[in-house]
Amino acid sequence: MVDTMAMMLPFLRPSRTTRTAPRPVPSGPGTDDEVLLDAPDARLSPALVAAARGDHGPAAALLLATRAAAEWERRDRYVTRLAAFARSRPEWLDAWLATSPQDPDALLVGAQLAVDRAWRSPARAELLRELSPLITAAARGDQRDPVPWRLALDHARGARAGHTYFEELWAAAVRRSPHHHGCHVAALRYLATHWHGSHHECFDFADRAAQDAPAGALVQALPLRAAFGYLTDGCGPEVPRARLDAAAARALALSPRLPAADPWPAPMRNLLLFVLVRLERWEDARDQLRLNGPYATSFPWDQVSDDPLGHFLDVRDRIRAGAAGDPSWHPPGERGGRDRTGDH
């Protein structure tokens, strides 16, 4: 692992939040009064509760289990969520690192937390360079683990690394997990950042990755990320509507393969709802509301609103209106052309 691997996963807000809809809720799919924002799944929740008490044991057991079973997608998400929790409650992680300084799971969460903090600093570049040894140590903990390489790909994007260097990191990442969603998202972000407006190239990359992946893999939703990037960008050539519909179709085929009304697929389904609404595919969006249940996620709504939960509720109303044949109501920030640059 090279020593230039200081990097940052884009900021995620992991707190569990509920909000009661401020308007009458009609009967039908996706109409629960209470909505949960960024709710942890059943495996992560006990680890967060214990961490709030200062006990790192459940978090350590959770990440060890993901590593032992090669559950790389869940490991990636759990690492980012635990590190985000530690931003405001670091005592449990400090104790874990103090008692097990060579634990690869503790090192990985610690490295994620360190780069999260550095990324938000005005002195970001200097601080990130100082953190390279932390990432290298985490990567050496388990040679099978692709998650540190997802971090390396994010770093290549943030450091504006050249294409040759990026390809070296990419090759190392896919050797460990050919269809790891997090690594593919990091690569897509790199393409979008270094060739701003290159939406056709982003779609080409995402489509190839999805075609090569198993039917139930999260990478099937990578073209949806490319569609989101296009719909929230303000530059580049037009992408044909058929390509946007095809991206949505892949995600629509994936969604029923994942648990219904469950926090784990909620990020993908929230992104799918965003794209379906922009495409005015109201019936498909209503079906996804039913599968999604009460779970809202900050992303993608925080890319177009400072109140992601409120925006989700507004979009839910819009979906109901559209499915009922009255799509005339538009929430703030959704009317007209593409919104501000999103988290692509």
mmCIF file of C-alpha atoms in Angstrom:
data_model
loop_
_atom_site.group_PDB
_atom_site.id
_atom_site.type_symbol
_atom_site.label_atom_id
_atom_site.label_comp_id
_atom_site.label_asym_id
_atom_site.label_seq_id
_atom_site.Cartn_x
_atom_site.Cartn_y
_atom_site.Cartn_z
ATOM 1 C CA MET A 1 0.000 0.000 0.000
ATOM 2 C CA VAL A 2 1.478 3.296 -1.017
ATOM 3 C CA ASP A 3 1.965 6.029 1.563
ATOM 4 C CA THR A 4 -0.171 8.548 -0.329
ATOM 5 C CA MET A 5 -3.394 6.912 0.798
ATOM 6 C CA ALA A 6 -4.745 9.677 3.033
ATOM 7 C CA MET A 7 -8.306 10.281 1.906
ATOM 8 C CA MET A 8 -11.879 10.960 2.861
ATOM 9 C CA LEU A 9 -15.253 9.383 2.331
ATOM 10 C CA PRO A 10 -17.743 12.195 1.663
ATOM 11 C CA PHE A 11 -19.482 13.277 4.856
ATOM 12 C CA LEU A 12 -22.508 11.274 5.935
ATOM 13 C CA ARG A 13 -24.843 12.120 8.788
ATOM 14 C CA PRO A 14 -25.600 8.817 10.553
ATOM 15 C CA SER A 15 -27.914 9.929 13.344
ATOM 16 C CA ARG A 16 -31.236 8.222 13.789
ATOM 17 C CA THR A 17 -33.935 10.854 13.458
ATOM 18 C CA THR A 18 -37.687 10.763 13.255
ATOM 19 C CA ARG A 19 -40.086 13.364 12.012
ATOM 20 C CA THR A 20 -43.851 13.437 11.901
ATOM 21 C CA ALA A 21 -45.206 14.577 8.575
ATOM 22 C CA PRO A 22 -46.683 18.085 8.973
ATOM 23 C CA ARG A 23 -49.658 17.353 6.757
ATOM 24 C CA PRO A 24 -52.523 14.847 6.670
ATOM 25 C CA VAL A 25 -51.341 11.459 5.467
ATOM 26 C CA PRO A 26 -53.675 9.608 3.106
ATOM 27 C CA SER A 27 -53.930 5.846 2.877
ATOM 28 C CA GLY A 28 -51.713 3.987 0.436
ATOM 29 C CA PRO A 29 -48.082 2.909 0.025
ATOM 30 C CA GLY A 30 -45.349 4.733 1.903
ATOM 31 C CA THR A 31 -47.751 6.753 4.041
ATOM 32 C CA ASP A 32 -46.532 6.158 7.593
ATOM 33 C CA ASP A 33 -46.709 9.287 9.760
ATOM 34 C CA GLU A 34 -43.240 8.662 11.165
ATOM 35 C CA VAL A 35 -40.180 8.585 8.955
ATOM 36 C CA LEU A 36 -36.706 7.507 10.100
ATOM 37 C CA LEU A 37 -33.692 9.394 8.757
ATOM 38 C CA ASP A 38 -30.482 7.385 8.313
ATOM 39 C CA ALA A 39 -31.687 4.605 10.594
ATOM 40 C CA PRO A 40 -29.081 1.901 11.314
ATOM 41 C CA ASP A 41 -29.911 -1.678 10.433
ATOM 42 C CA ALA A 42 -30.485 -4.378 13.030
ATOM 43 C CA ARG A 43 -26.797 -5.324 13.157
ATOM 44 C CA LEU A 44 -25.394 -1.822 13.427
ATOM 45 C CA SER A 45 -27.906 -0.468 15.904
ATOM 46 C CA PRO A 46 -26.661 -2.451 18.955
ATOM 47 C CA ALA A 47 -23.089 -1.394 18.197
ATOM 48 C CA LEU A 48 -24.084 2.275 18.155
ATOM 49 C CA VAL A 49 -26.097 1.926 21.359
ATOM 50 C CA ALA A 50 -23.141 0.274 23.097
ATOM 51 C CA ALA A 51 -20.741 2.899 21.744
ATOM 52 C CA ALA A 52 -22.949 5.598 23.238
ATOM 53 C CA ARG A 53 -22.330 3.902 26.602
ATOM 54 C CA GLY A 54 -18.581 3.837 25.943
ATOM 55 C CA ASP A 55 -18.473 0.112 25.095
ATOM 56 C CA HIS A 56 -16.607 -0.725 21.889
ATOM 57 C CA GLY A 57 -17.136 -4.486 22.175
ATOM 58 C CA PRO A 58 -20.201 -4.817 19.917
ATOM 59 C CA ALA A 59 -18.627 -2.620 17.243
ATOM 60 C CA ALA A 60 -15.481 -4.733 17.341
ATOM 61 C CA ALA A 61 -17.515 -7.941 17.075
ATOM 62 C CA LEU A 62 -19.573 -6.544 14.202
ATOM 63 C CA LEU A 63 -16.599 -5.530 12.091
ATOM 64 C CA LEU A 64 -14.740 -8.741 12.866
ATOM 65 C CA ALA A 65 -17.779 -10.685 11.631
ATOM 66 C CA THR A 66 -17.937 -8.729 8.396
ATOM 67 C CA ARG A 67 -14.256 -9.345 7.786
ATOM 68 C CA ALA A 68 -14.467 -13.049 8.606
ATOM 69 C CA ALA A 69 -17.431 -13.504 6.252
ATOM 70 C CA ALA A 70 -16.033 -11.163 3.572
ATOM 71 C CA GLU A 71 -19.153 -8.996 3.808
ATOM 72 C CA TRP A 72 -17.370 -6.083 2.226
ATOM 73 C CA GLU A 73 -20.413 -3.977 1.331
ATOM 74 C CA ARG A 74 -21.732 -4.032 4.876
ATOM 75 C CA ARG A 75 -18.256 -3.574 6.313
ATOM 76 C CA ASP A 76 -17.780 -0.443 4.232
ATOM 77 C CA ARG A 77 -21.050 1.066 5.387
ATOM 78 C CA TYR A 78 -20.550 0.100 9.025
ATOM 79 C CA VAL A 79 -17.054 1.613 9.076
ATOM 80 C CA THR A 80 -18.301 4.941 7.747
ATOM 81 C CA ARG A 81 -21.257 4.992 10.126
ATOM 82 C CA LEU A 82 -19.175 4.111 13.178
ATOM 83 C CA ALA A 83 -16.568 6.706 12.285
ATOM 84 C CA ALA A 84 -19.273 9.321 11.797
ATOM 85 C CA PHE A 85 -20.702 8.473 15.221
ATOM 86 C CA ALA A 86 -17.238 8.813 16.738
ATOM 87 C CA ARG A 87 -16.957 12.380 15.499
ATOM 88 C CA SER A 88 -19.114 13.511 18.397
ATOM 89 C CA ARG A 89 -18.596 10.527 20.746
ATOM 90 C CA PRO A 90 -14.963 9.393 20.332
ATOM 91 C CA GLU A 91 -14.360 7.910 23.795
ATOM 92 C CA TRP A 92 -15.331 4.353 22.871
ATOM 93 C CA LEU A 93 -13.057 4.385 19.824
ATOM 94 C CA ASP A 94 -10.186 5.882 21.812
ATOM 95 C CA ALA A 95 -10.551 3.054 24.327
ATOM 96 C CA TRP A 96 -10.671 0.442 21.562
ATOM 97 C CA LEU A 97 -7.492 1.755 19.950
ATOM 98 C CA ALA A 98 -5.783 1.984 23.327
ATOM 99 C CA THR A 99 -6.570 -1.621 24.251
ATOM 100 C CA SER A 100 -6.085 -3.104 20.745
ATOM 101 C CA PRO A 101 -3.724 -0.800 18.847
ATOM 102 C CA GLN A 102 -3.094 -3.363 16.087
ATOM 103 C CA ASP A 103 -6.716 -4.399 15.573
ATOM 104 C CA PRO A 104 -7.364 -3.903 11.830
ATOM 105 C CA ASP A 105 -10.992 -3.031 12.482
ATOM 106 C CA ALA A 106 -10.156 -0.383 15.058
ATOM 107 C CA LEU A 107 -7.440 0.973 12.781
ATOM 108 C CA LEU A 108 -9.860 1.245 9.883
ATOM 109 C CA VAL A 109 -12.500 3.114 11.886
ATOM 110 C CA GLY A 110 -9.807 5.329 13.370
ATOM 111 C CA ALA A 111 -8.403 6.135 9.952
ATOM 112 C CA GLN A 112 -11.853 6.933 8.623
ATOM 113 C CA LEU A 113 -12.514 9.243 11.548
ATOM 114 C CA ALA A 114 -9.169 10.993 11.128
ATOM 115 C CA VAL A 115 -9.700 11.710 7.470
ATOM 116 C CA ASP A 116 -13.299 12.791 8.106
ATOM 117 C CA ARG A 117 -11.989 15.428 10.473
ATOM 118 C CA ALA A 118 -9.163 16.477 8.185
ATOM 119 C CA TRP A 119 -11.453 16.774 5.179
ATOM 120 C CA ARG A 120 -13.539 19.417 6.933
ATOM 121 C CA SER A 121 -10.528 21.535 7.902
ATOM 122 C CA PRO A 122 -9.316 24.585 5.949
ATOM 123 C CA ALA A 123 -5.886 22.911 6.073
ATOM 124 C CA ARG A 124 -7.258 19.750 4.479
ATOM 125 C CA ALA A 125 -4.402 18.919 2.139
ATOM 126 C CA GLU A 126 -1.698 19.262 4.774
ATOM 127 C CA LEU A 127 -3.628 17.261 7.365
ATOM 128 C CA LEU A 128 -4.453 14.480 4.920
ATOM 129 C CA ARG A 129 -0.827 14.052 3.984
ATOM 130 C CA GLU A 130 -0.007 13.513 7.647
ATOM 131 C CA LEU A 131 -2.611 10.730 7.896
ATOM 132 C CA SER A 132 -1.163 8.457 5.207
ATOM 133 C CA PRO A 133 0.446 6.069 7.744
ATOM 134 C CA LEU A 134 -2.943 5.484 9.399
ATOM 135 C CA ILE A 135 -4.496 4.349 6.134
ATOM 136 C CA THR A 136 -1.514 2.212 5.264
ATOM 137 C CA ALA A 137 -1.693 0.474 8.646
ATOM 138 C CA ALA A 138 -5.415 -0.195 8.220
ATOM 139 C CA ALA A 139 -4.870 -1.641 4.754
ATOM 140 C CA ARG A 140 -2.219 -4.043 6.011
ATOM 141 C CA GLY A 141 -4.611 -5.485 8.554
ATOM 142 C CA ASP A 142 -6.318 -7.820 6.094
ATOM 143 C CA GLN A 143 -5.029 -8.157 2.550
ATOM 144 C CA ARG A 144 -8.461 -9.267 1.337
ATOM 145 C CA ASP A 145 -10.229 -6.102 2.481
ATOM 146 C CA PRO A 146 -11.215 -3.688 -0.339
ATOM 147 C CA VAL A 147 -12.453 -0.952 1.996
ATOM 148 C CA PRO A 148 -9.042 0.754 2.464
ATOM 149 C CA TRP A 149 -8.740 0.760 -1.309
ATOM 150 C CA ARG A 150 -12.089 2.477 -1.591
ATOM 151 C CA LEU A 151 -10.517 5.107 0.629
ATOM 152 C CA ALA A 152 -7.457 5.220 -1.631
ATOM 153 C CA LEU A 153 -9.668 5.828 -4.668
ATOM 154 C CA ASP A 154 -11.441 8.643 -2.869
ATOM 155 C CA HIS A 155 -8.060 10.097 -2.000
ATOM 156 C CA ALA A 156 -6.979 9.972 -5.632
ATOM 157 C CA ARG A 157 -10.038 12.034 -6.474
ATOM 158 C CA GLY A 158 -9.436 14.567 -3.715
ATOM 159 C CA ALA A 159 -5.735 14.854 -4.503
ATOM 160 C CA ARG A 160 -6.418 15.167 -8.241
ATOM 161 C CA ALA A 161 -4.112 12.265 -8.917
ATOM 162 C CA GLY A 162 -3.269 11.386 -12.487
ATOM 163 C CA HIS A 163 -5.021 8.667 -14.407
ATOM 164 C CA THR A 164 -2.066 6.265 -14.281
ATOM 165 C CA TYR A 165 -1.923 6.373 -10.506
ATOM 166 C CA PHE A 166 -5.681 6.005 -10.274
ATOM 167 C CA GLU A 167 -5.567 2.917 -12.490
ATOM 168 C CA GLU A 168 -2.992 1.334 -10.168
ATOM 169 C CA LEU A 169 -5.270 1.840 -7.195
ATOM 170 C CA TRP A 170 -8.269 0.641 -9.149
ATOM 171 C CA ALA A 171 -6.494 -2.566 -10.156
ATOM 172 C CA ALA A 172 -5.613 -3.257 -6.525
ATOM 173 C CA ALA A 173 -9.196 -2.619 -5.435
ATOM 174 C CA VAL A 174 -10.866 -4.906 -7.961
ATOM 175 C CA ARG A 175 -8.363 -7.692 -7.276
ATOM 176 C CA ARG A 176 -9.773 -7.794 -3.778
ATOM 177 C CA SER A 177 -13.437 -7.475 -4.681
ATOM 178 C CA PRO A 178 -14.351 -7.222 -8.383
ATOM 179 C CA HIS A 179 -17.868 -5.924 -7.772
ATOM 180 C CA HIS A 180 -17.482 -3.891 -4.600
ATOM 181 C CA HIS A 181 -20.027 -1.093 -4.761
ATOM 182 C CA GLY A 182 -18.048 1.397 -2.691
ATOM 183 C CA CYS A 183 -14.977 1.124 -4.898
ATOM 184 C CA HIS A 184 -17.077 1.538 -8.029
ATOM 185 C CA VAL A 185 -18.803 4.620 -6.629
ATOM 186 C CA ALA A 186 -15.387 6.067 -5.765
ATOM 187 C CA ALA A 187 -14.208 5.418 -9.318
ATOM 188 C CA LEU A 188 -17.324 7.008 -10.770
ATOM 189 C CA ARG A 189 -16.788 10.092 -8.620
ATOM 190 C CA TYR A 190 -13.203 10.279 -9.846
ATOM 191 C CA LEU A 191 -14.338 10.242 -13.464
ATOM 192 C CA ALA A 192 -16.986 12.875 -12.790
ATOM 193 C CA THR A 193 -14.536 15.130 -10.940
ATOM 194 C CA HIS A 194 -11.544 14.890 -13.248
ATOM 195 C CA TRP A 195 -13.553 15.085 -16.436
ATOM 196 C CA HIS A 196 -16.321 17.391 -15.301
ATOM 197 C CA GLY A 197 -19.309 17.086 -17.575
ATOM 198 C CA SER A 198 -18.165 13.731 -18.987
ATOM 199 C CA HIS A 199 -21.514 12.110 -18.354
ATOM 200 C CA HIS A 200 -21.353 9.740 -21.317
ATOM 201 C CA GLU A 201 -18.041 8.376 -20.038
ATOM 202 C CA CYS A 202 -19.541 7.975 -16.569
ATOM 203 C CA PHE A 203 -22.499 6.074 -17.996
ATOM 204 C CA ASP A 204 -20.182 3.869 -20.056
ATOM 205 C CA PHE A 205 -18.178 2.944 -16.966
ATOM 206 C CA ALA A 206 -21.287 2.348 -14.849
ATOM 207 C CA ASP A 207 -23.028 0.286 -17.523
ATOM 208 C CA ARG A 208 -20.005 -1.983 -18.011
ATOM 209 C CA ALA A 209 -19.703 -2.529 -14.271
ATOM 210 C CA ALA A 210 -23.384 -3.391 -13.935
ATOM 211 C CA GLN A 211 -23.315 -5.759 -16.899
ATOM 212 C CA ASP A 212 -20.426 -7.677 -15.375
ATOM 213 C CA ALA A 213 -21.917 -7.898 -11.872
ATOM 214 C CA PRO A 214 -24.301 -10.520 -10.419
ATOM 215 C CA ALA A 215 -27.985 -9.667 -10.645
ATOM 216 C CA GLY A 216 -28.289 -9.028 -6.897
ATOM 217 C CA ALA A 217 -25.135 -6.914 -6.498
ATOM 218 C CA LEU A 218 -25.408 -3.267 -5.466
ATOM 219 C CA VAL A 219 -23.262 -2.391 -8.482
ATOM 220 C CA GLN A 220 -26.408 -2.959 -10.545
ATOM 221 C CA ALA A 221 -27.432 0.486 -9.261
ATOM 222 C CA LEU A 222 -24.205 2.182 -10.419
ATOM 223 C CA PRO A 223 -25.834 3.538 -13.611
ATOM 224 C CA LEU A 224 -28.386 5.121 -11.304
ATOM 225 C CA ARG A 225 -25.515 7.052 -9.701
ATOM 226 C CA ALA A 226 -24.454 8.180 -13.159
ATOM 227 C CA ALA A 227 -28.020 9.311 -13.862
ATOM 228 C CA PHE A 228 -28.104 11.225 -10.594
ATOM 229 C CA GLY A 229 -24.812 12.910 -11.462
ATOM 230 C CA TYR A 230 -26.224 14.018 -14.783
ATOM 231 C CA LEU A 231 -29.526 15.227 -13.363
ATOM 232 C CA THR A 232 -27.837 17.320 -10.677
ATOM 233 C CA ASP A 233 -25.054 18.744 -12.831
ATOM 234 C CA GLY A 234 -25.150 21.907 -14.898
ATOM 235 C CA CYS A 235 -22.742 21.121 -17.695
ATOM 236 C CA GLY A 236 -21.818 18.557 -20.293
ATOM 237 C CA PRO A 237 -23.633 17.171 -23.313
ATOM 238 C CA GLU A 238 -27.180 15.951 -23.106
ATOM 239 C CA VAL A 239 -27.754 12.307 -22.218
ATOM 240 C CA PRO A 240 -30.620 10.630 -24.095
ATOM 241 C CA ARG A 241 -33.734 9.964 -22.049
ATOM 242 C CA ALA A 242 -33.504 6.287 -22.985
ATOM 243 C CA ARG A 243 -30.199 5.990 -21.151
ATOM 244 C CA LEU A 244 -31.677 7.525 -18.005
ATOM 245 C CA ASP A 245 -34.627 5.142 -18.205
ATOM 246 C CA ALA A 246 -32.274 2.190 -18.656
ATOM 247 C CA ALA A 247 -30.366 3.190 -15.529
ATOM 248 C CA ALA A 248 -33.611 3.377 -13.592
ATOM 249 C CA ALA A 249 -34.690 0.012 -15.012
ATOM 250 C CA ARG A 250 -31.570 -1.702 -13.662
ATOM 251 C CA ALA A 251 -32.211 -0.324 -10.200
ATOM 252 C CA LEU A 252 -35.900 -1.244 -10.428
ATOM 253 C CA ALA A 253 -34.881 -4.819 -11.223
ATOM 254 C CA LEU A 254 -32.478 -4.861 -8.267
ATOM 255 C CA SER A 255 -34.854 -3.402 -5.689
ATOM 256 C CA PRO A 256 -37.191 -6.440 -5.304
ATOM 257 C CA ARG A 257 -34.153 -8.649 -4.722
ATOM 258 C CA LEU A 258 -33.338 -6.662 -1.576
ATOM 259 C CA PRO A 259 -35.298 -6.744 1.711
ATOM 260 C CA ALA A 260 -38.454 -4.636 1.768
ATOM 261 C CA ALA A 261 -38.911 -1.859 4.360
ATOM 262 C CA ASP A 262 -35.346 -2.357 5.591
ATOM 263 C CA PRO A 263 -32.591 0.200 6.320
ATOM 264 C CA TRP A 264 -29.944 -1.669 4.331
ATOM 265 C CA PRO A 265 -31.280 -0.967 0.801
ATOM 266 C CA ALA A 266 -32.782 2.404 1.789
ATOM 267 C CA PRO A 267 -29.876 4.473 0.342
ATOM 268 C CA MET A 268 -30.321 2.856 -3.065
ATOM 269 C CA ARG A 269 -34.101 3.205 -2.954
ATOM 270 C CA ASN A 270 -33.937 6.860 -1.913
ATOM 271 C CA LEU A 271 -31.627 7.524 -4.847
ATOM 272 C CA LEU A 272 -33.998 5.623 -7.112
ATOM 273 C CA LEU A 273 -36.926 7.708 -5.873
ATOM 274 C CA PHE A 274 -34.981 10.872 -6.690
ATOM 275 C CA VAL A 275 -34.319 9.758 -10.256
ATOM 276 C CA LEU A 276 -37.826 8.397 -10.843
ATOM 277 C CA VAL A 277 -39.370 11.669 -9.733
ATOM 278 C CA ARG A 278 -37.102 13.647 -12.034
ATOM 279 C CA LEU A 279 -38.186 11.322 -14.848
ATOM 280 C CA GLU A 280 -41.832 11.688 -13.758
ATOM 281 C CA ARG A 281 -42.276 7.917 -13.510
ATOM 282 C CA TRP A 282 -44.922 8.177 -10.815
ATOM 283 C CA GLU A 283 -46.199 4.598 -10.679
ATOM 284 C CA ASP A 284 -42.688 3.196 -10.401
ATOM 285 C CA ALA A 285 -41.915 5.735 -7.684
ATOM 286 C CA ARG A 286 -45.048 4.789 -5.752
ATOM 287 C CA ASP A 287 -44.000 1.124 -5.866
ATOM 288 C CA GLN A 288 -40.576 2.074 -4.498
ATOM 289 C CA LEU A 289 -42.179 4.017 -1.654
ATOM 290 C CA ARG A 290 -43.920 0.830 -0.635
ATOM 291 C CA LEU A 291 -40.690 -1.186 -0.788
ATOM 292 C CA ASN A 292 -38.745 1.549 0.983
ATOM 293 C CA GLY A 293 -41.078 1.786 3.977
ATOM 294 C CA PRO A 294 -40.326 4.541 6.529
ATOM 295 C CA TYR A 295 -36.610 4.902 5.756
ATOM 296 C CA ALA A 296 -35.287 8.230 4.499
ATOM 297 C CA THR A 297 -31.582 8.807 3.916
ATOM 298 C CA SER A 298 -29.732 12.112 3.906
ATOM 299 C CA PHE A 299 -28.239 11.371 0.499
ATOM 300 C CA PRO A 300 -29.448 12.283 -2.105
ATOM 301 C CA TRP A 301 -31.842 14.834 -0.625
ATOM 302 C CA ASP A 302 -29.091 16.801 1.116
ATOM 303 C CA GLN A 303 -27.649 17.545 -2.320
ATOM 304 C CA VAL A 304 -30.648 19.716 -3.197
ATOM 305 C CA SER A 305 -31.870 20.879 0.217
ATOM 306 C CA ASP A 306 -30.543 21.892 3.624
ATOM 307 C CA ASP A 307 -33.427 19.896 5.138
ATOM 308 C CA PRO A 308 -33.120 16.390 3.649
ATOM 309 C CA LEU A 309 -35.866 14.903 5.796
ATOM 310 C CA GLY A 310 -38.302 17.681 4.972
ATOM 311 C CA HIS A 311 -37.395 17.377 1.311
ATOM 312 C CA PHE A 312 -38.020 13.634 1.397
ATOM 313 C CA LEU A 313 -41.484 14.256 2.839
ATOM 314 C CA ASP A 314 -42.185 16.820 0.133
ATOM 315 C CA VAL A 315 -41.071 14.393 -2.560
ATOM 316 C CA ARG A 316 -43.258 11.695 -1.037
ATOM 317 C CA ASP A 317 -46.233 14.030 -1.412
ATOM 318 C CA ARG A 318 -45.250 14.718 -4.979
ATOM 319 C CA ILE A 319 -45.110 11.002 -5.761
ATOM 320 C CA ARG A 320 -48.590 10.511 -4.359
ATOM 321 C CA ALA A 321 -49.898 13.419 -6.381
ATOM 322 C CA GLY A 322 -48.212 12.172 -9.542
ATOM 323 C CA ALA A 323 -49.468 8.615 -9.097
ATOM 324 C CA ALA A 324 -52.967 10.043 -8.578
ATOM 325 C CA GLY A 325 -52.730 11.870 -11.902
ATOM 326 C CA ASP A 326 -51.890 15.329 -10.524
ATOM 327 C CA PRO A 327 -48.110 15.855 -10.809
ATOM 328 C CA SER A 328 -48.455 19.649 -10.868
ATOM 329 C CA TRP A 329 -47.162 20.234 -7.327
ATOM 330 C CA HIS A 330 -43.386 20.685 -7.076
ATOM 331 C CA PRO A 331 -41.376 20.926 -3.845
ATOM 332 C CA PRO A 332 -38.761 23.669 -3.572
ATOM 333 C CA GLY A 333 -35.591 22.983 -5.551
ATOM 334 C CA GLU A 334 -37.153 20.350 -7.795
ATOM 335 C CA ARG A 335 -38.770 22.414 -10.561
ATOM 336 C CA GLY A 336 -37.044 23.083 -13.835
ATOM 337 C CA GLY A 337 -33.563 22.080 -14.924
ATOM 338 C CA ARG A 338 -30.711 20.418 -13.136
ATOM 339 C CA ASP A 339 -29.948 21.315 -9.544
ATOM 340 C CA ARG A 340 -26.597 22.175 -8.037
ATOM 341 C CA THR A 341 -23.767 19.709 -8.359
ATOM 342 C CA GLY A 342 -24.548 16.614 -6.335
ATOM 343 C CA ASP A 343 -22.537 13.977 -4.534
ATOM 344 C CA HIS A 344 -21.543 12.029 -7.605
#
